[in-house]
Amino acid sequence: MADSLPGLGIVAAVLGVVSTMGALGGPPEEIGHKVAAALVGTFLGILLCYGLIGPIAFTMTKAVDEEHSYYHVMRVVIVSFMKGVPPGIAVEYGGRAIPGHVRPNFQDTEKTIKHKSDAAPAAPAV
C-alpha cells in the first residue's frame, strides 16, 4: 500500500493540471487554487508513503520476521530431537539457527550455562 501512494500523488498532480488547464481563461485566484490542490495531492501522497504508511509497514515486517525467526529456531530444535539427535546437540543446532545479529557468542553461552548450573538446586536423593 505504501508503494502505491506516490503513484496516487502523481495522479492527483495530473488531475490538478487537467483541472487547471480547464480554468486557464478564468481569474488568477481560481487557477491558483487548482494548482495548489494539485500540489497538495502530490505532497500528501509522498508524505503518507514515506512519513506514515512506509514506516508502519517496515515496523510490522520487522516484528513478523523476528517472530518467524523464533519459530524457525524452535522448529530446528524439535525436528533435530525427533530425528534422534541427543538433546544437547539438538539445542546446538537450534543455536546455529539463531539470526547472527542476536546470536550469543560462545563465552556468553558458557557463562550463562555455568551460572544456571551453579544456581540450580541439587537433585533429591532417591
mmCIF file of N, CA and C in Angstrom:
data_model
loop_
_atom_site.group_PDB
_atom_site.id
_atom_site.type_symbol
_atom_site.label_atom_id
_atom_site.label_comp_id
_atom_site.label_asym_id
_atom_site.label_seq_id
_atom_site.Cartn_x
_atom_site.Cartn_y
_atom_site.Cartn_z
ATOM 1 N N MET A 1 0.830 -1.186 0.000
ATOM 2 C CA MET A 1 0.000 0.000 0.000
ATOM 3 C C MET A 1 0.881 1.257 0.000
ATOM 4 N N ALA A 2 1.952 1.235 0.775
ATOM 5 C CA ALA A 2 2.814 2.416 0.854
ATOM 6 C C ALA A 2 3.437 2.719 -0.501
ATOM 7 N N ASP A 3 3.777 1.697 -1.272
ATOM 8 C CA ASP A 3 4.397 1.917 -2.569
ATOM 9 C C ASP A 3 3.437 2.524 -3.578
ATOM 10 N N SER A 4 2.152 2.370 -3.368
ATOM 11 C CA SER A 4 1.178 2.930 -4.311
ATOM 12 C C SER A 4 0.867 4.399 -4.037
ATOM 13 N N LEU A 5 1.175 4.898 -2.856
ATOM 14 C CA LEU A 5 0.806 6.283 -2.519
ATOM 15 C C LEU A 5 1.519 7.343 -3.353
ATOM 16 N N PRO A 6 2.807 7.214 -3.694
ATOM 17 C CA PRO A 6 3.387 8.207 -4.598
ATOM 18 C C PRO A 6 2.692 8.215 -5.960
ATOM 19 N N GLY A 7 2.261 7.057 -6.422
ATOM 20 C CA GLY A 7 1.504 6.985 -7.672
ATOM 21 C C GLY A 7 0.191 7.741 -7.573
ATOM 22 N N LEU A 8 -0.464 7.616 -6.435
ATOM 23 C CA LEU A 8 -1.699 8.380 -6.243
ATOM 24 C C LEU A 8 -1.416 9.880 -6.203
ATOM 25 N N GLY A 9 -0.270 10.253 -5.651
ATOM 26 C CA GLY A 9 0.130 11.663 -5.661
ATOM 27 C C GLY A 9 0.350 12.164 -7.071
ATOM 28 N N ILE A 10 0.943 11.331 -7.921
ATOM 29 C CA ILE A 10 1.147 11.712 -9.314
ATOM 30 C C ILE A 10 -0.189 11.844 -10.036
ATOM 31 N N VAL A 11 -1.106 10.927 -9.755
ATOM 32 C CA VAL A 11 -2.450 11.024 -10.346
ATOM 33 C C VAL A 11 -3.122 12.319 -9.893
ATOM 34 N N ALA A 12 -2.963 12.679 -8.631
ATOM 35 C CA ALA A 12 -3.533 13.936 -8.137
ATOM 36 C C ALA A 12 -2.916 15.130 -8.861
ATOM 37 N N ALA A 13 -1.621 15.080 -9.120
ATOM 38 C CA ALA A 13 -0.957 16.172 -9.842
ATOM 39 C C ALA A 13 -1.477 16.274 -11.269
ATOM 40 N N VAL A 14 -1.617 15.145 -11.938
ATOM 41 C CA VAL A 14 -2.119 15.155 -13.322
ATOM 42 C C VAL A 14 -3.546 15.675 -13.362
ATOM 43 N N LEU A 15 -4.381 15.199 -12.448
ATOM 44 C CA LEU A 15 -5.757 15.698 -12.414
ATOM 45 C C LEU A 15 -5.798 17.188 -12.097
ATOM 46 N N GLY A 16 -4.913 17.644 -11.242
ATOM 47 C CA GLY A 16 -4.836 19.071 -10.941
ATOM 48 C C GLY A 16 -4.419 19.887 -12.149
ATOM 49 N N VAL A 17 -3.472 19.372 -12.934
ATOM 50 C CA VAL A 17 -3.035 20.069 -14.146
ATOM 51 C C VAL A 17 -4.170 20.107 -15.164
ATOM 52 N N VAL A 18 -4.871 18.992 -15.317
ATOM 53 C CA VAL A 18 -6.010 18.957 -16.240
ATOM 54 C C VAL A 18 -7.067 19.954 -15.790
ATOM 55 N N SER A 19 -7.360 19.979 -14.519
ATOM 56 C CA SER A 19 -8.340 20.927 -13.991
ATOM 57 C C SER A 19 -7.872 22.367 -14.189
ATOM 58 N N THR A 20 -6.575 22.593 -13.996
ATOM 59 C CA THR A 20 -6.021 23.943 -14.196
ATOM 60 C C THR A 20 -6.124 24.361 -15.659
ATOM 61 N N MET A 21 -5.872 23.452 -16.573
ATOM 62 C CA MET A 21 -5.978 23.759 -17.996
ATOM 63 C C MET A 21 -7.404 24.145 -18.365
ATOM 64 N N GLY A 22 -8.368 23.553 -17.708
ATOM 65 C CA GLY A 22 -9.761 23.903 -17.962
ATOM 66 C C GLY A 22 -10.129 25.279 -17.451
ATOM 67 N N ALA A 23 -9.373 25.795 -16.508
ATOM 68 C CA ALA A 23 -9.691 27.091 -15.906
ATOM 69 C C ALA A 23 -8.734 28.184 -16.365
ATOM 70 N N LEU A 24 -8.000 27.981 -17.452
ATOM 71 C CA LEU A 24 -6.994 28.942 -17.880
ATOM 72 C C LEU A 24 -7.574 30.304 -18.253
ATOM 73 N N GLY A 25 -8.769 30.369 -18.719
ATOM 74 C CA GLY A 25 -9.348 31.657 -19.095
ATOM 75 C C GLY A 25 -9.921 32.414 -17.908
ATOM 76 N N GLY A 26 -9.984 31.805 -16.739
ATOM 77 C CA GLY A 26 -10.622 32.412 -15.563
ATOM 78 C C GLY A 26 -9.688 33.308 -14.779
ATOM 79 N N PRO A 27 -10.151 33.728 -13.621
ATOM 80 C CA PRO A 27 -9.341 34.617 -12.780
ATOM 81 C C PRO A 27 -8.124 33.885 -12.199
ATOM 82 N N PRO A 28 -7.063 34.629 -11.869
ATOM 83 C CA PRO A 28 -5.840 34.010 -11.333
ATOM 84 C C PRO A 28 -6.063 33.276 -10.007
ATOM 85 N N GLU A 29 -7.022 33.745 -9.188
ATOM 86 C CA GLU A 29 -7.277 33.086 -7.904
ATOM 87 C C GLU A 29 -7.761 31.647 -8.114
ATOM 88 N N GLU A 30 -8.614 31.465 -9.124
ATOM 89 C CA GLU A 30 -9.144 30.129 -9.393
ATOM 90 C C GLU A 30 -8.029 29.209 -9.890
ATOM 91 N N ILE A 31 -7.168 29.732 -10.751
ATOM 92 C CA ILE A 31 -6.041 28.944 -11.252
ATOM 93 C C ILE A 31 -5.106 28.594 -10.088
ATOM 94 N N GLY A 32 -4.863 29.552 -9.205
ATOM 95 C CA GLY A 32 -4.008 29.306 -8.040
ATOM 96 C C GLY A 32 -4.567 28.222 -7.143
ATOM 97 N N HIS A 33 -5.874 28.211 -6.939
ATOM 98 C CA HIS A 33 -6.496 27.175 -6.106
ATOM 99 C C HIS A 33 -6.330 25.796 -6.729
ATOM 100 N N LYS A 34 -6.478 25.738 -8.044
ATOM 101 C CA LYS A 34 -6.374 24.438 -8.716
ATOM 102 C C LYS A 34 -4.924 23.925 -8.711
ATOM 103 N N VAL A 35 -3.958 24.818 -8.895
ATOM 104 C CA VAL A 35 -2.551 24.418 -8.821
ATOM 105 C C VAL A 35 -2.208 23.984 -7.397
ATOM 106 N N ALA A 36 -2.726 24.714 -6.418
ATOM 107 C CA ALA A 36 -2.482 24.351 -5.017
ATOM 108 C C ALA A 36 -3.063 22.977 -4.698
ATOM 109 N N ALA A 37 -4.251 22.693 -5.230
ATOM 110 C CA ALA A 37 -4.857 21.377 -4.991
ATOM 111 C C ALA A 37 -3.988 20.268 -5.592
ATOM 112 N N ALA A 38 -3.432 20.516 -6.778
ATOM 113 C CA ALA A 38 -2.556 19.516 -7.398
ATOM 114 C C ALA A 38 -1.312 19.297 -6.547
ATOM 115 N N LEU A 39 -0.728 20.380 -6.041
ATOM 116 C CA LEU A 39 0.483 20.253 -5.221
ATOM 117 C C LEU A 39 0.185 19.575 -3.888
ATOM 118 N N VAL A 40 -0.948 19.897 -3.299
ATOM 119 C CA VAL A 40 -1.310 19.260 -2.024
ATOM 120 C C VAL A 40 -1.527 17.763 -2.223
ATOM 121 N N GLY A 41 -2.178 17.372 -3.316
ATOM 122 C CA GLY A 41 -2.378 15.944 -3.588
ATOM 123 C C GLY A 41 -1.067 15.210 -3.754
ATOM 124 N N THR A 42 -0.131 15.824 -4.475
ATOM 125 C CA THR A 42 1.188 15.223 -4.667
ATOM 126 C C THR A 42 1.929 15.112 -3.337
ATOM 127 N N PHE A 43 1.929 16.208 -2.580
ATOM 128 C CA PHE A 43 2.617 16.212 -1.293
ATOM 129 C C PHE A 43 2.014 15.189 -0.342
ATOM 130 N N LEU A 44 0.690 15.090 -0.330
ATOM 131 C CA LEU A 44 0.031 14.143 0.569
ATOM 132 C C LEU A 44 0.401 12.699 0.227
ATOM 133 N N GLY A 45 0.471 12.373 -1.060
ATOM 134 C CA GLY A 45 0.870 11.025 -1.469
ATOM 135 C C GLY A 45 2.273 10.686 -1.006
ATOM 136 N N ILE A 46 3.201 11.629 -1.200
ATOM 137 C CA ILE A 46 4.595 11.402 -0.790
ATOM 138 C C ILE A 46 4.699 11.330 0.735
ATOM 139 N N LEU A 47 4.026 12.254 1.426
ATOM 140 C CA LEU A 47 4.096 12.284 2.886
ATOM 141 C C LEU A 47 3.547 11.006 3.501
ATOM 142 N N LEU A 48 2.393 10.560 3.032
ATOM 143 C CA LEU A 48 1.810 9.338 3.590
ATOM 144 C C LEU A 48 2.681 8.124 3.294
ATOM 145 N N CYS A 49 3.300 8.101 2.112
ATOM 146 C CA CYS A 49 4.144 6.957 1.762
ATOM 147 C C CYS A 49 5.376 6.881 2.644
ATOM 148 N N TYR A 50 6.164 7.955 2.667
ATOM 149 C CA TYR A 50 7.455 7.916 3.337
ATOM 150 C C TYR A 50 7.406 8.373 4.788
ATOM 151 N N GLY A 51 6.319 9.005 5.195
ATOM 152 C CA GLY A 51 6.248 9.522 6.551
ATOM 153 C C GLY A 51 5.333 8.754 7.477
ATOM 154 N N LEU A 52 4.392 7.975 6.933
ATOM 155 C CA LEU A 52 3.446 7.290 7.811
ATOM 156 C C LEU A 52 3.315 5.804 7.468
ATOM 157 N N ILE A 53 2.768 5.500 6.307
ATOM 158 C CA ILE A 53 2.458 4.103 5.971
ATOM 159 C C ILE A 53 3.733 3.279 5.787
ATOM 160 N N GLY A 54 4.746 3.845 5.129
ATOM 161 C CA GLY A 54 6.010 3.121 4.929
ATOM 162 C C GLY A 54 6.679 2.709 6.227
ATOM 163 N N PRO A 55 6.883 3.652 7.172
ATOM 164 C CA PRO A 55 7.487 3.249 8.443
ATOM 165 C C PRO A 55 6.649 2.250 9.240
ATOM 166 N N ILE A 56 5.339 2.389 9.191
ATOM 167 C CA ILE A 56 4.469 1.419 9.892
ATOM 168 C C ILE A 56 4.634 0.034 9.270
ATOM 169 N N ALA A 57 4.651 -0.023 7.935
ATOM 170 C CA ALA A 57 4.812 -1.313 7.257
ATOM 171 C C ALA A 57 6.173 -1.929 7.566
ATOM 172 N N PHE A 58 7.223 -1.103 7.619
ATOM 173 C CA PHE A 58 8.559 -1.611 7.937
ATOM 174 C C PHE A 58 8.596 -2.193 9.347
ATOM 175 N N THR A 59 7.990 -1.483 10.299
ATOM 176 C CA THR A 59 7.971 -1.962 11.684
ATOM 177 C C THR A 59 7.191 -3.270 11.804
ATOM 178 N N MET A 60 6.068 -3.355 11.107
ATOM 179 C CA MET A 60 5.277 -4.590 11.150
ATOM 180 C C MET A 60 6.048 -5.751 10.522
ATOM 181 N N THR A 61 6.738 -5.488 9.415
ATOM 182 C CA THR A 61 7.527 -6.535 8.762
ATOM 183 C C THR A 61 8.639 -7.023 9.673
ATOM 184 N N LYS A 62 9.297 -6.095 10.349
ATOM 185 C CA LYS A 62 10.378 -6.462 11.262
ATOM 186 C C LYS A 62 9.859 -7.334 12.403
ATOM 187 N N ALA A 63 8.698 -6.977 12.967
ATOM 188 C CA ALA A 63 8.117 -7.764 14.057
ATOM 189 C C ALA A 63 7.759 -9.173 13.587
ATOM 190 N N VAL A 64 7.197 -9.277 12.394
ATOM 191 C CA VAL A 64 6.833 -10.595 11.862
ATOM 192 C C VAL A 64 8.082 -11.426 11.591
ATOM 193 N N ASP A 65 9.132 -10.798 11.058
ATOM 194 C CA ASP A 65 10.378 -11.525 10.800
ATOM 195 C C ASP A 65 11.010 -12.040 12.090
ATOM 196 N N GLU A 66 10.965 -11.234 13.153
ATOM 197 C CA GLU A 66 11.518 -11.683 14.438
ATOM 198 C C GLU A 66 10.740 -12.870 14.981
ATOM 199 N N GLU A 67 9.415 -12.821 14.867
ATOM 200 C CA GLU A 67 8.601 -13.939 15.346
ATOM 201 C C GLU A 67 8.866 -15.183 14.498
ATOM 202 N N HIS A 68 9.005 -15.000 13.195
ATOM 203 C CA HIS A 68 9.305 -16.130 12.308
ATOM 204 C C HIS A 68 10.649 -16.754 12.674
ATOM 205 N N SER A 69 11.636 -15.921 12.990
ATOM 206 C CA SER A 69 12.955 -16.438 13.377
ATOM 207 C C SER A 69 12.850 -17.278 14.653
ATOM 208 N N TYR A 70 12.063 -16.812 15.603
ATOM 209 C CA TYR A 70 11.872 -17.558 16.857
ATOM 210 C C TYR A 70 11.290 -18.938 16.564
ATOM 211 N N TYR A 71 10.231 -18.985 15.748
ATOM 212 C CA TYR A 71 9.609 -20.275 15.446
ATOM 213 C C TYR A 71 10.532 -21.160 14.609
ATOM 214 N N HIS A 72 11.364 -20.552 13.782
ATOM 215 C CA HIS A 72 12.310 -21.345 12.998
ATOM 216 C C HIS A 72 13.319 -22.040 13.913
ATOM 217 N N VAL A 73 13.829 -21.329 14.900
ATOM 218 C CA VAL A 73 14.776 -21.920 15.851
ATOM 219 C C VAL A 73 14.105 -23.069 16.604
ATOM 220 N N MET A 74 12.879 -22.845 17.073
ATOM 221 C CA MET A 74 12.162 -23.911 17.788
ATOM 222 C C MET A 74 11.945 -25.125 16.888
ATOM 223 N N ARG A 75 11.613 -24.866 15.618
ATOM 224 C CA ARG A 75 11.397 -25.971 14.681
ATOM 225 C C ARG A 75 12.678 -26.772 14.471
ATOM 226 N N VAL A 76 13.817 -26.080 14.350
ATOM 227 C CA VAL A 76 15.091 -26.772 14.156
ATOM 228 C C VAL A 76 15.384 -27.674 15.355
ATOM 229 N N VAL A 77 15.175 -27.168 16.560
ATOM 230 C CA VAL A 77 15.448 -27.959 17.767
ATOM 231 C C VAL A 77 14.522 -29.165 17.836
ATOM 232 N N ILE A 78 13.249 -28.953 17.623
ATOM 233 C CA ILE A 78 12.274 -30.047 17.752
ATOM 234 C C ILE A 78 12.500 -31.113 16.677
ATOM 235 N N VAL A 79 12.700 -30.680 15.437
ATOM 236 C CA VAL A 79 12.917 -31.661 14.356
ATOM 237 C C VAL A 79 14.210 -32.438 14.591
ATOM 238 N N SER A 80 15.254 -31.750 15.041
ATOM 239 C CA SER A 80 16.518 -32.450 15.323
ATOM 240 C C SER A 80 16.320 -33.501 16.405
ATOM 241 N N PHE A 81 15.612 -33.140 17.461
ATOM 242 C CA PHE A 81 15.376 -34.081 18.554
ATOM 243 C C PHE A 81 14.521 -35.253 18.083
ATOM 244 N N MET A 82 13.518 -34.965 17.251
ATOM 245 C CA MET A 82 12.648 -36.035 16.759
ATOM 246 C C MET A 82 13.398 -37.006 15.836
ATOM 247 N N LYS A 83 14.459 -36.526 15.193
ATOM 248 C CA LYS A 83 15.260 -37.392 14.327
ATOM 249 C C LYS A 83 16.228 -38.258 15.117
ATOM 250 N N GLY A 84 16.259 -38.096 16.449
ATOM 251 C CA GLY A 84 17.099 -38.942 17.279
ATOM 252 C C GLY A 84 18.402 -38.308 17.709
ATOM 253 N N VAL A 85 18.575 -37.037 17.441
ATOM 254 C CA VAL A 85 19.784 -36.341 17.866
ATOM 255 C C VAL A 85 19.696 -36.132 19.377
ATOM 256 N N PRO A 86 20.785 -36.299 20.119
ATOM 257 C CA PRO A 86 20.744 -36.054 21.564
ATOM 258 C C PRO A 86 20.300 -34.607 21.869
ATOM 259 N N PRO A 87 19.626 -34.410 22.997
ATOM 260 C CA PRO A 87 19.071 -33.086 23.299
ATOM 261 C C PRO A 87 20.099 -31.953 23.280
ATOM 262 N N GLY A 88 21.282 -32.188 23.813
ATOM 263 C CA GLY A 88 22.299 -31.132 23.818
ATOM 264 C C GLY A 88 22.718 -30.716 22.415
ATOM 265 N N ILE A 89 22.828 -31.702 21.538
ATOM 266 C CA ILE A 89 23.208 -31.415 20.152
ATOM 267 C C ILE A 89 22.050 -30.738 19.431
ATOM 268 N N ALA A 90 20.808 -31.144 19.734
ATOM 269 C CA ALA A 90 19.640 -30.504 19.122
ATOM 270 C C ALA A 90 19.583 -29.025 19.505
ATOM 271 N N VAL A 91 19.922 -28.728 20.748
ATOM 272 C CA VAL A 91 19.961 -27.327 21.185
ATOM 273 C C VAL A 91 21.089 -26.590 20.460
ATOM 274 N N GLU A 92 22.188 -27.267 20.236
ATOM 275 C CA GLU A 92 23.295 -26.653 19.494
ATOM 276 C C GLU A 92 22.874 -26.339 18.064
ATOM 277 N N TYR A 93 22.137 -27.249 17.427
ATOM 278 C CA TYR A 93 21.600 -26.971 16.088
ATOM 279 C C TYR A 93 20.689 -25.748 16.127
ATOM 280 N N GLY A 94 19.857 -25.675 17.157
ATOM 281 C CA GLY A 94 18.977 -24.514 17.303
ATOM 282 C C GLY A 94 19.767 -23.229 17.474
ATOM 283 N N GLY A 95 20.882 -23.306 18.208
ATOM 284 C CA GLY A 95 21.721 -22.129 18.393
ATOM 285 C C GLY A 95 22.311 -21.633 17.084
ATOM 286 N N ARG A 96 22.601 -22.550 16.199
ATOM 287 C CA ARG A 96 23.135 -22.149 14.892
ATOM 288 C C ARG A 96 22.061 -21.526 14.015
ATOM 289 N N ALA A 97 20.796 -21.818 14.307
ATOM 290 C CA ALA A 97 19.702 -21.250 13.514
ATOM 291 C C ALA A 97 19.315 -19.850 13.987
ATOM 292 N N ILE A 98 19.853 -19.411 15.133
ATOM 293 C CA ILE A 98 19.549 -18.062 15.638
ATOM 294 C C ILE A 98 20.172 -17.045 14.685
ATOM 295 N N PRO A 99 19.423 -16.007 14.294
ATOM 296 C CA PRO A 99 19.994 -14.986 13.403
ATOM 297 C C PRO A 99 21.256 -14.378 14.008
ATOM 298 N N GLY A 100 22.219 -14.062 13.156
ATOM 299 C CA GLY A 100 23.530 -13.610 13.597
ATOM 300 C C GLY A 100 23.529 -12.372 14.464
ATOM 301 N N HIS A 101 22.604 -11.443 14.231
ATOM 302 C CA HIS A 101 22.626 -10.195 14.995
ATOM 303 C C HIS A 101 22.142 -10.366 16.432
ATOM 304 N N VAL A 102 21.530 -11.502 16.768
ATOM 305 C CA VAL A 102 21.094 -11.738 18.153
ATOM 306 C C VAL A 102 21.716 -12.998 18.754
ATOM 307 N N ARG A 103 22.517 -13.697 17.978
ATOM 308 C CA ARG A 103 23.127 -14.941 18.457
ATOM 309 C C ARG A 103 24.192 -14.629 19.514
ATOM 310 N N PRO A 104 24.112 -15.293 20.676
ATOM 311 C CA PRO A 104 25.154 -15.073 21.689
ATOM 312 C C PRO A 104 26.447 -15.760 21.265
ATOM 313 N N ASN A 105 27.575 -15.200 21.708
ATOM 314 C CA ASN A 105 28.846 -15.840 21.376
ATOM 315 C C ASN A 105 29.103 -16.991 22.351
ATOM 316 N N PHE A 106 30.158 -17.724 22.106
ATOM 317 C CA PHE A 106 30.451 -18.926 22.885
ATOM 318 C C PHE A 106 30.682 -18.605 24.360
ATOM 319 N N GLN A 107 31.426 -17.542 24.652
ATOM 320 C CA GLN A 107 31.740 -17.200 26.039
ATOM 321 C C GLN A 107 30.479 -16.840 26.822
ATOM 322 N N ASP A 108 29.584 -16.055 26.212
ATOM 323 C CA ASP A 108 28.335 -15.695 26.901
ATOM 324 C C ASP A 108 27.479 -16.927 27.173
ATOM 325 N N THR A 109 27.436 -17.829 26.198
ATOM 326 C CA THR A 109 26.643 -19.047 26.376
ATOM 327 C C THR A 109 27.209 -19.897 27.502
ATOM 328 N N GLU A 110 28.513 -20.088 27.524
ATOM 329 C CA GLU A 110 29.138 -20.891 28.574
ATOM 330 C C GLU A 110 28.947 -20.256 29.949
ATOM 331 N N LYS A 111 29.089 -18.945 30.030
ATOM 332 C CA LYS A 111 28.915 -18.261 31.311
ATOM 333 C C LYS A 111 27.480 -18.421 31.823
ATOM 334 N N THR A 112 26.504 -18.316 30.917
ATOM 335 C CA THR A 112 25.102 -18.472 31.320
ATOM 336 C C THR A 112 24.821 -19.896 31.770
ATOM 337 N N ILE A 113 25.338 -20.870 31.036
ATOM 338 C CA ILE A 113 25.117 -22.273 31.407
ATOM 339 C C ILE A 113 25.769 -22.565 32.751
ATOM 340 N N LYS A 114 26.987 -22.074 32.953
ATOM 341 C CA LYS A 114 27.689 -22.304 34.216
ATOM 342 C C LYS A 114 26.956 -21.622 35.370
ATOM 343 N N HIS A 115 26.473 -20.401 35.139
ATOM 344 C CA HIS A 115 25.748 -19.673 36.182
ATOM 345 C C HIS A 115 24.449 -20.387 36.531
ATOM 346 N N LYS A 116 23.749 -20.900 35.531
ATOM 347 C CA LYS A 116 22.486 -21.607 35.778
ATOM 348 C C LYS A 116 22.736 -22.917 36.512
ATOM 349 N N SER A 117 23.812 -23.613 36.166
ATOM 350 C CA SER A 117 24.079 -24.894 36.823
ATOM 351 C C SER A 117 24.544 -24.678 38.266
ATOM 352 N N ASP A 118 25.233 -23.565 38.548
ATOM 353 C CA ASP A 118 25.641 -23.267 39.918
ATOM 354 C C ASP A 118 24.444 -22.892 40.785
ATOM 355 N N ALA A 119 23.468 -22.205 40.193
ATOM 356 C CA ALA A 119 22.300 -21.752 40.945
ATOM 357 C C ALA A 119 21.225 -22.815 41.080
ATOM 358 N N ALA A 120 21.323 -23.896 40.291
ATOM 359 C CA ALA A 120 20.294 -24.923 40.345
ATOM 360 C C ALA A 120 20.433 -25.745 41.638
ATOM 361 N N PRO A 121 19.313 -26.059 42.254
ATOM 362 C CA PRO A 121 19.378 -26.880 43.471
ATOM 363 C C PRO A 121 19.790 -28.312 43.123
ATOM 364 N N ALA A 122 20.386 -28.959 44.067
ATOM 365 C CA ALA A 122 20.825 -30.341 43.868
ATOM 366 C C ALA A 122 19.603 -31.234 43.752
ATOM 367 N N ALA A 123 19.736 -32.269 42.949
ATOM 368 C CA ALA A 123 18.636 -33.208 42.774
ATOM 369 C C ALA A 123 18.450 -34.006 44.052
ATOM 370 N N PRO A 124 17.209 -34.248 44.441
ATOM 371 C CA PRO A 124 16.975 -35.009 45.668
ATOM 372 C C PRO A 124 17.451 -36.469 45.522
ATOM 373 N N ALA A 125 17.993 -37.006 46.588
ATOM 374 C CA ALA A 125 18.469 -38.395 46.571
ATOM 375 C C ALA A 125 17.268 -39.320 46.627
ATOM 376 N N VAL A 126 17.338 -40.386 45.868
ATOM 377 C CA VAL A 126 16.239 -41.337 45.827
ATOM 378 C C VAL A 126 16.570 -42.572 46.578
#
